[in-house]
XYZ file of C-alpha atoms in Angstrom:
94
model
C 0.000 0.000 0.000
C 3.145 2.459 0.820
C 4.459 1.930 -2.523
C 1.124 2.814 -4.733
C 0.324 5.670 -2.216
C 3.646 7.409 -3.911
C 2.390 6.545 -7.035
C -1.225 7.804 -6.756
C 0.080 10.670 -4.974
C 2.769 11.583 -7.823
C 0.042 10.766 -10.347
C -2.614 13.471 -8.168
C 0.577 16.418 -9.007
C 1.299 15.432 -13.084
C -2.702 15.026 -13.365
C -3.096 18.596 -11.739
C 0.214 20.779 -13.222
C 1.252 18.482 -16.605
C -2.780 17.548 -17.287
C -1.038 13.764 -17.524
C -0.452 10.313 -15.316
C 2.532 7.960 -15.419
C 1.119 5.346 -18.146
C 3.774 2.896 -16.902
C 5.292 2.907 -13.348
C 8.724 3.494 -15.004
C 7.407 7.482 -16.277
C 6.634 8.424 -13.139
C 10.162 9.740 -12.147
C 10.427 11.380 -15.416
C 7.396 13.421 -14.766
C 7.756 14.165 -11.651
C 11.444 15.842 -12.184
C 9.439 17.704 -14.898
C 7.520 19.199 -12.591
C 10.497 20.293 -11.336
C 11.385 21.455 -13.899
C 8.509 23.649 -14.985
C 8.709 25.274 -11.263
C 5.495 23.408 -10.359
C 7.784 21.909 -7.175
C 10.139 23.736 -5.775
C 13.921 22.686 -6.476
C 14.427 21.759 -2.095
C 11.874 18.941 -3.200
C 14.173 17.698 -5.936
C 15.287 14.640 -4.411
C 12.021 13.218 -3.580
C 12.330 11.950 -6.991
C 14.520 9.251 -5.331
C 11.734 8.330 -3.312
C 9.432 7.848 -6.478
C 12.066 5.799 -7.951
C 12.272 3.472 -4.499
C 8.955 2.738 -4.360
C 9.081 1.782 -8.225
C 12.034 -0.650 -7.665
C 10.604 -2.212 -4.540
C 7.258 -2.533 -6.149
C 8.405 -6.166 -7.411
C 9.567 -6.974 -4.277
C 7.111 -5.792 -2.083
C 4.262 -7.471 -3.673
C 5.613 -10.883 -5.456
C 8.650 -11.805 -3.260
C 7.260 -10.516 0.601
C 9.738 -11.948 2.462
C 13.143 -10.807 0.905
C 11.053 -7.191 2.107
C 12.442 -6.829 5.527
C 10.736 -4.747 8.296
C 13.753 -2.127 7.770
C 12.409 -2.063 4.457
C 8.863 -1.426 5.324
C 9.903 1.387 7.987
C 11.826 2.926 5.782
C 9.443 2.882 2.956
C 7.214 4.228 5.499
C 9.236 7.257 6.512
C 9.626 8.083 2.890
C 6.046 7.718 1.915
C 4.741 9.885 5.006
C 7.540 12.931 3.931
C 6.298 12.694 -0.231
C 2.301 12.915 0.909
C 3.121 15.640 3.235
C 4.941 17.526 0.469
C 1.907 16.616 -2.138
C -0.450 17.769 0.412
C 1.055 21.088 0.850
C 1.029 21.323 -3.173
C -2.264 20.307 -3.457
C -3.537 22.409 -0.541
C -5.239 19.332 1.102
C-alpha cells in the first residue's frame, strides 16, 4: 500500500500541473522531475524523486517476493512515503 500511495500521490501532481499520469510505473520519475522542472515543485523537493524511484524498484519486491522485504524495508518505505504525501499535500492544498 506504501508503494502505490507514492504513485497515486505523484500521479494526483502530473494530473493537476502536466494535465497527464505515469502510463507505466517506469514514467513516473520522469514526470515528476518535470515538474520540477517547470517550477510546479520547488527545487528543495528535488530529491524526492529518489523516493518515487524506491517505491518503483521495490514494487516487485514488495508485492511478489514478501519476504526478501524486511521490516527495515517497510519502515523505511514508510518514513519516505509519510515525507512525499506531506509535500503533495502542501502542493495540493489538502
Amino acid at each position: 500500500m506504501l508503494i502505490h500511495s507514492i504513485i497515486k500521490a505523484n500521479d494526483s501532481l502530473t494530473s493537476k500541473y502536466l494535465n497527464t499520469i505515469a502510463k507505466k510505473h517506469d514514467d513516473a520519475r520522469t514526470l515528476y522531475q518535470e515538474l520540477i522542472k517547470q517550477g510546479f515543485v520547488q527545487p528543495h523537493y528535488a530529491l524526492y524523486s529518489n523516493i518515487v524511484q524506491d517505491a518503483i524498484s521495490n514494487k516487485a519486491k514488495a508485492e511478489y517476493r514478501a519476504g526478501y522485504f524486511s521490516r527495515n524495508d517497510y519502515e523505511d518505505l514508510k518514513r519516505k512515503t509519510d515525507k512525499f504525501i506531506a509535500m503533495v499535500k502542501e502542493k495540493l492544498q489538502l
